[in-house]
Coordinates of C-alpha atoms and ligand atoms in Angstrom, one line a residue:
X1 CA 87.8 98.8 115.6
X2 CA 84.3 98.0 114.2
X3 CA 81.8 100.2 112.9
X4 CA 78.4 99.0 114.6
X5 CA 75.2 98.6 113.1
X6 CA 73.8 100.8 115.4
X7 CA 76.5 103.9 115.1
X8 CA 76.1 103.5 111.5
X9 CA 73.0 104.0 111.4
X10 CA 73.6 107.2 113.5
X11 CA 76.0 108.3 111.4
X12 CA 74.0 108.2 108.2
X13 CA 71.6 109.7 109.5
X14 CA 73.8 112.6 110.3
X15 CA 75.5 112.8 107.1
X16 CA 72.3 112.7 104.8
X17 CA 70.8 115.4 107.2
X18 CA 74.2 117.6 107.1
X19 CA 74.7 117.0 103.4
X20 CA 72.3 115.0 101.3
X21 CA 74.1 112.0 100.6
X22 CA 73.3 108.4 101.0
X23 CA 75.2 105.8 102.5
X24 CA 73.1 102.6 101.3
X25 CA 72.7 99.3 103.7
X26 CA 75.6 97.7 101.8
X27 CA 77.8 100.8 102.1
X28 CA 79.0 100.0 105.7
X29 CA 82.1 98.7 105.2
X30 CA 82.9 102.2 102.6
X31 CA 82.3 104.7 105.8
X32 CA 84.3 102.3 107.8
X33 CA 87.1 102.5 105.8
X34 CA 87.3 106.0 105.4
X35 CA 86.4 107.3 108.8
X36 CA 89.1 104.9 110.3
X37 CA 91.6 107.4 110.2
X38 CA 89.8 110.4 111.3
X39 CA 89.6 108.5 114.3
X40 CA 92.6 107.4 114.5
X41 CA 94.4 110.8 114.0
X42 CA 92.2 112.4 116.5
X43 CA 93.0 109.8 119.0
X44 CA 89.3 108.4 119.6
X45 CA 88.4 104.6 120.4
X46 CA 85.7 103.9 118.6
X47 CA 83.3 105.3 115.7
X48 CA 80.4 105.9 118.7
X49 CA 82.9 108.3 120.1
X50 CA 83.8 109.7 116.8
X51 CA 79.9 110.2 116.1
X52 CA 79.4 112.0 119.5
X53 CA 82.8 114.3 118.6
X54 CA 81.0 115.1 115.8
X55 CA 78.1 116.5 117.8
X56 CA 79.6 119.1 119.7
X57 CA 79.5 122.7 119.1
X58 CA 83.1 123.2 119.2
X59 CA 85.5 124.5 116.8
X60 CA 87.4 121.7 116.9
X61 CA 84.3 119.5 115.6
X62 CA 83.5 122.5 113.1
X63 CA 86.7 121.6 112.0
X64 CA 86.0 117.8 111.9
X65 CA 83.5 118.5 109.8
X66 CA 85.2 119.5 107.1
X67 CA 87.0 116.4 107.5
X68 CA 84.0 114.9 107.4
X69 CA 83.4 116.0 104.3
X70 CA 86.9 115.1 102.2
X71 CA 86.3 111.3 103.8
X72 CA 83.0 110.9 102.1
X73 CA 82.8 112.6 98.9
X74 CA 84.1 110.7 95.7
X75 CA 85.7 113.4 93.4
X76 CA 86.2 111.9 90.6
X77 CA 86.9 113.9 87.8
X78 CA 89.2 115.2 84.5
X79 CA 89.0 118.0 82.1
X80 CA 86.6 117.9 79.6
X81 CA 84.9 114.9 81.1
X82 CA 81.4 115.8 79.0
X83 CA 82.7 116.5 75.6
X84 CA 79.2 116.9 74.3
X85 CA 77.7 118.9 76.9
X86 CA 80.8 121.2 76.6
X87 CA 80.6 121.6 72.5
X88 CA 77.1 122.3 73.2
X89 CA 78.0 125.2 75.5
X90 CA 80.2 126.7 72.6
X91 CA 78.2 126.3 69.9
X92 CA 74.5 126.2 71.1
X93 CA 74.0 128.1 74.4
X94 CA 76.7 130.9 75.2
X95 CA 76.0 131.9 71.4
X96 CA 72.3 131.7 72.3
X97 CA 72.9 133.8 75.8
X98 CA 74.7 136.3 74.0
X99 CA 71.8 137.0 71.4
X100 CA 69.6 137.4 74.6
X101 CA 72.1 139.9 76.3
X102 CA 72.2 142.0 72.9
X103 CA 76.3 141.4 73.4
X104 CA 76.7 143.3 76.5
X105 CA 76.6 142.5 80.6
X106 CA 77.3 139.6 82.7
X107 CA 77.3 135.9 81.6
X108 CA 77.4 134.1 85.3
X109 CA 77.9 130.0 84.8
X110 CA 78.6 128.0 87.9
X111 CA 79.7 124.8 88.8
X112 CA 78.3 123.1 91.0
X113 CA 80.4 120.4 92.7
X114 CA 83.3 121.2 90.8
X115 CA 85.8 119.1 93.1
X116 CA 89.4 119.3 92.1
X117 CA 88.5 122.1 89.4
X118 CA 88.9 120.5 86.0
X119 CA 85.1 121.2 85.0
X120 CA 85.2 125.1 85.9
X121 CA 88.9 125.4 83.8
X122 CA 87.2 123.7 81.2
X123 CA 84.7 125.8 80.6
X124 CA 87.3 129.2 81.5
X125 CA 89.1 127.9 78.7
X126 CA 86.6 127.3 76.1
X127 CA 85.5 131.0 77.2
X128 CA 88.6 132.4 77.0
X129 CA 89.3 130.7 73.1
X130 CA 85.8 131.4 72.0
X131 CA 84.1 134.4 73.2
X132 CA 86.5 136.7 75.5
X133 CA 88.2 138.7 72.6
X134 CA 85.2 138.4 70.7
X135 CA 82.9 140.1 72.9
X136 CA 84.6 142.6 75.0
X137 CA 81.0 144.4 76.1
X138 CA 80.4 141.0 77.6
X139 CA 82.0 140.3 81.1
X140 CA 81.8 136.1 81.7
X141 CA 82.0 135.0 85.4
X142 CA 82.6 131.4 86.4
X143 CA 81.5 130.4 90.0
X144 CA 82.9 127.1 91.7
X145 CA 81.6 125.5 94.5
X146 CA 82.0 122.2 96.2
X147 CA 81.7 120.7 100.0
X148 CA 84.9 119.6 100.4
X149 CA 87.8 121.8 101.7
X150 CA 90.5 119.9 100.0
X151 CA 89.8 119.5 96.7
X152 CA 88.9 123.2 96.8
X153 CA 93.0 123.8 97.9
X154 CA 93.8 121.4 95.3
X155 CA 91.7 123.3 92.7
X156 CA 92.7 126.7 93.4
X157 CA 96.3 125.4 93.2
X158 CA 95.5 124.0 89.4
X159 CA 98.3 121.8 89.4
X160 CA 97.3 118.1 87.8
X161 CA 98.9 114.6 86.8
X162 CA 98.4 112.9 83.7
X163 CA 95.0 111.5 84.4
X164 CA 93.2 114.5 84.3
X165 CA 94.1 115.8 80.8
X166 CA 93.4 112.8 79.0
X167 CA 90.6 114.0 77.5
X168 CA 91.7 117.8 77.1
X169 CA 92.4 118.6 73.5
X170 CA 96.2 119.3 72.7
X171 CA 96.1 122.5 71.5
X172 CA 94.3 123.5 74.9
X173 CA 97.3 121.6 77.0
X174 CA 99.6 123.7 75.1
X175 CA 98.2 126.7 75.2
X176 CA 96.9 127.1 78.7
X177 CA 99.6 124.9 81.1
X178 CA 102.8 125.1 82.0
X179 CA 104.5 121.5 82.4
X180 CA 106.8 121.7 85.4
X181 CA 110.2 119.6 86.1
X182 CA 108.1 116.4 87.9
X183 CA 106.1 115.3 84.9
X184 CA 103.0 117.7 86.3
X185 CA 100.7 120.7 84.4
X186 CA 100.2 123.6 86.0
X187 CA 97.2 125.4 85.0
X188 CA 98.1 129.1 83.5
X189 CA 96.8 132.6 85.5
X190 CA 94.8 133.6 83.4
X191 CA 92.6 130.6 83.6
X192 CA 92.8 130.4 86.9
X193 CA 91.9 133.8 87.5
X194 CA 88.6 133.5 85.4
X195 CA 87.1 131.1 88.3
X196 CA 85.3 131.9 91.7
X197 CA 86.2 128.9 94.1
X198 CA 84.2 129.1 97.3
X199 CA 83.0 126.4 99.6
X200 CA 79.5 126.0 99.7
X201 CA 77.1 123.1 100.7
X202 CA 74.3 122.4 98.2
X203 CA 72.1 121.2 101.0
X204 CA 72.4 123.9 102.9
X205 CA 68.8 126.2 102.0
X206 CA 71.0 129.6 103.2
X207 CA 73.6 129.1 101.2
X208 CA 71.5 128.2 98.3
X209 CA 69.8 131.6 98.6
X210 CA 72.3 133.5 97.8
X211 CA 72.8 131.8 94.5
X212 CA 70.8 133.8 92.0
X213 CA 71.1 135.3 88.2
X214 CA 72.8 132.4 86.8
X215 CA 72.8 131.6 83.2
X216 CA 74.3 128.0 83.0
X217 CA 74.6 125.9 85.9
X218 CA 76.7 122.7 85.6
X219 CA 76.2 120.3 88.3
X220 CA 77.9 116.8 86.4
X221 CA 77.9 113.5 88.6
X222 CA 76.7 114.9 91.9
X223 CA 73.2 114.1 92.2
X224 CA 73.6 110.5 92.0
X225 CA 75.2 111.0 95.5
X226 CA 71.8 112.4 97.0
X227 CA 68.6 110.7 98.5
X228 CA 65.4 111.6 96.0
X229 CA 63.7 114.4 98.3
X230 CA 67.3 116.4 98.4
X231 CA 68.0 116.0 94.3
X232 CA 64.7 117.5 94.7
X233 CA 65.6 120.1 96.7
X234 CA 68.8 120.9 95.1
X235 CA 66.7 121.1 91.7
X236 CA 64.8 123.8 92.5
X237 CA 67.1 125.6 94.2
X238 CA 68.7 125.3 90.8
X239 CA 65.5 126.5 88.9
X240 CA 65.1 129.6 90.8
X241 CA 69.0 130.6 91.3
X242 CA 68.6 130.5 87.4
X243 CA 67.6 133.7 85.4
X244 CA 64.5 132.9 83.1
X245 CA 65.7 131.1 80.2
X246 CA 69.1 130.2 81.4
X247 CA 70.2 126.2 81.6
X248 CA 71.1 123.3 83.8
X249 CA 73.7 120.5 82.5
X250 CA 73.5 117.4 84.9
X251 CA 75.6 114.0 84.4
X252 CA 74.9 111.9 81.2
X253 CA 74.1 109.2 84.1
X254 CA 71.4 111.6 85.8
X255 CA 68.0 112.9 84.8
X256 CA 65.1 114.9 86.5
X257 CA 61.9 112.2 85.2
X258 CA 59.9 111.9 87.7
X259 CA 60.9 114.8 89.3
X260 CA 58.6 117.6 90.9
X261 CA 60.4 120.4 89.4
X262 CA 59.6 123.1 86.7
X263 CA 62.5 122.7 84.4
X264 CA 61.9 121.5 80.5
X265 CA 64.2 119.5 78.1
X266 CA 65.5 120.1 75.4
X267 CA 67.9 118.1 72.9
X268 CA 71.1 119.5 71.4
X269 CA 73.7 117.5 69.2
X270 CA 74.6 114.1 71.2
X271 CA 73.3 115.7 74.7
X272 CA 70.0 117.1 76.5
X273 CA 69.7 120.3 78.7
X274 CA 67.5 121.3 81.0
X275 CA 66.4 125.3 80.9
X276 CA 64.1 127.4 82.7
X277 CA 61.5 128.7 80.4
X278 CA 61.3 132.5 79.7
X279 CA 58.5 134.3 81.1
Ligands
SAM301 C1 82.2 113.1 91.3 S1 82.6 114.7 91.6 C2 82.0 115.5 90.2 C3 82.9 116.6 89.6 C4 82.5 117.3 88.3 N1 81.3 118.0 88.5 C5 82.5 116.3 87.2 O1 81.4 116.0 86.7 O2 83.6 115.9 86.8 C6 81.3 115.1 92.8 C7 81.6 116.3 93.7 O3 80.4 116.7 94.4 C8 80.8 117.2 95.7 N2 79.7 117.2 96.6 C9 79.0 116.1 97.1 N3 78.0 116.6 97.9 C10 78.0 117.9 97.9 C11 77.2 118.9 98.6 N4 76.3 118.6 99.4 N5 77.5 120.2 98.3 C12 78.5 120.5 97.4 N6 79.3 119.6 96.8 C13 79.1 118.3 97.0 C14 81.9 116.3 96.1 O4 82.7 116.8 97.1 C15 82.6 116.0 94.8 O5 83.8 116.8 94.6

């Protein structure tokens, strides 16, 4: 079975429109490979019928969707991939935050994007060492979205091979995992239970909307995926689900020049981060 030029194009097309991201000229032979199966499994000839399933109005291709959407996405990830960013976070702009909130309210930080959860436990945990007890006026929320069905399951599970903690400090493995018979760690309750996971498209303008008073937004090693005019987008959906003054972390690979968006920089120790200016 051979992917055609033609339905390739198509289902691009459909892709970028449905979620923002690109499939290059020289990625052909990536969809191909992934998509195989789905059509396989569902029993379809070809990837022309697979494009028109896709098109329907059923459940059943509501439900390919999702599918859709574990097949493409790349969700690469491991606890405390951004060392910098996240020492930032503890020593720069939750203290900041705090000053501003006169230690009392809501602290709202999402990630955005946050596949199989180790960058939303990452920051739960650095919450729960360094601020929690010490600010009880202070409730902190931790929102988690991402596109894709299953590594939202696997997230919400928590459990995770050795790959994932290579980076995470000892004392953190210790303190906040259990490590089970089969060699895997299972994230503790009460980290888990400081993290919001909800499925949510960043394309998708509704959705967006109903993003807003956020302090610190984390969106690490998603925007590479997305063609210029929907990083765009995305941005300044950002920018005004933010409250004045709060901050956006993006990938150390990823930057906004040459971006029409309202955001400033700012440098902290070994990392930049974008904020909204206060009014
Ligand atoms: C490479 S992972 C990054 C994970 C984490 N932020 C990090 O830096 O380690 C990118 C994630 O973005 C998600 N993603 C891609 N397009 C998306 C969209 N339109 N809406 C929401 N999530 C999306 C993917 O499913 C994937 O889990």
């Amino acid at each position: 079975m051979e992917l055609r030029q033609q339905t390739y194009q198509k289902l691009r097309d459909f892709i970028h429109e449905l979620t923002g991201i690109v499939f290059s000229d020289n990625k052909k032979y990536l969809l191909e490979n992934r998509l195989r199966s789905r059509i396989q499994e569902l029993g379809l000839q070809s990837f022309e019928e697979y494009y028109q399933y896709l098109q329907r109005s059923s459940l059943n291709a509501r439900t390919e969707i999702n599918k859709l959407f574990d097949a493409i996405t790349i969700n690469e990830t491991y606890f405390f991939r951004n060392e910098a960013q996240f020492n930032a976070l503890r020593t720069v702009i939750l203290p900041e935050i705090l000053q501003r909130k006169k230690l009392q309210g809501t602290v709202r930080i999402w990630s955005a994007g946050c596949s199989t959860g180790e960058e939303p436990y990452t920051i739960a945990m650095i919450v729960r060492e360094h601020f929690l007890r010490r600010f009880p006026r202070v409730r902190f929320e931790i929102l988690a979205n991402d596109i894709s069905p299953s590594v939202l399951e696997k997230a919400k599970r928590g459990e995770y091979r050795t790959y994932a903690i290579r980076s995470l400090p000892k004392e953190y493995l210790d303190k906040y995992f259990t490590r089970t018979p089969n060699g895997t760690y299972v994230i503790k309750d009460e980290i888990r239970q400081m993290v919001k996971f909800f499925q949510m498209n960043l394309k998708d303008e509704q959705q967006m909307r109903r993003m807003h008073n956020i302090d610190v937004i984390f969106c690490a090693n998603v925007l590479i995926y997305f063609s210029p005019e929907v990083k765009e987008q995305i941005v300044n959906n950002f920018y005004r689900a933010l409250k004045p003054g709060g901050f956006l972390f993006i990938g150390y690979s990823e930057s906004l020049i040459g971006m029409n968006t309202k955001f400033r920089m700012r440098q902290l120790p070994r990392t930049v981060v974008y904020y909204k200016p206060e009014e």
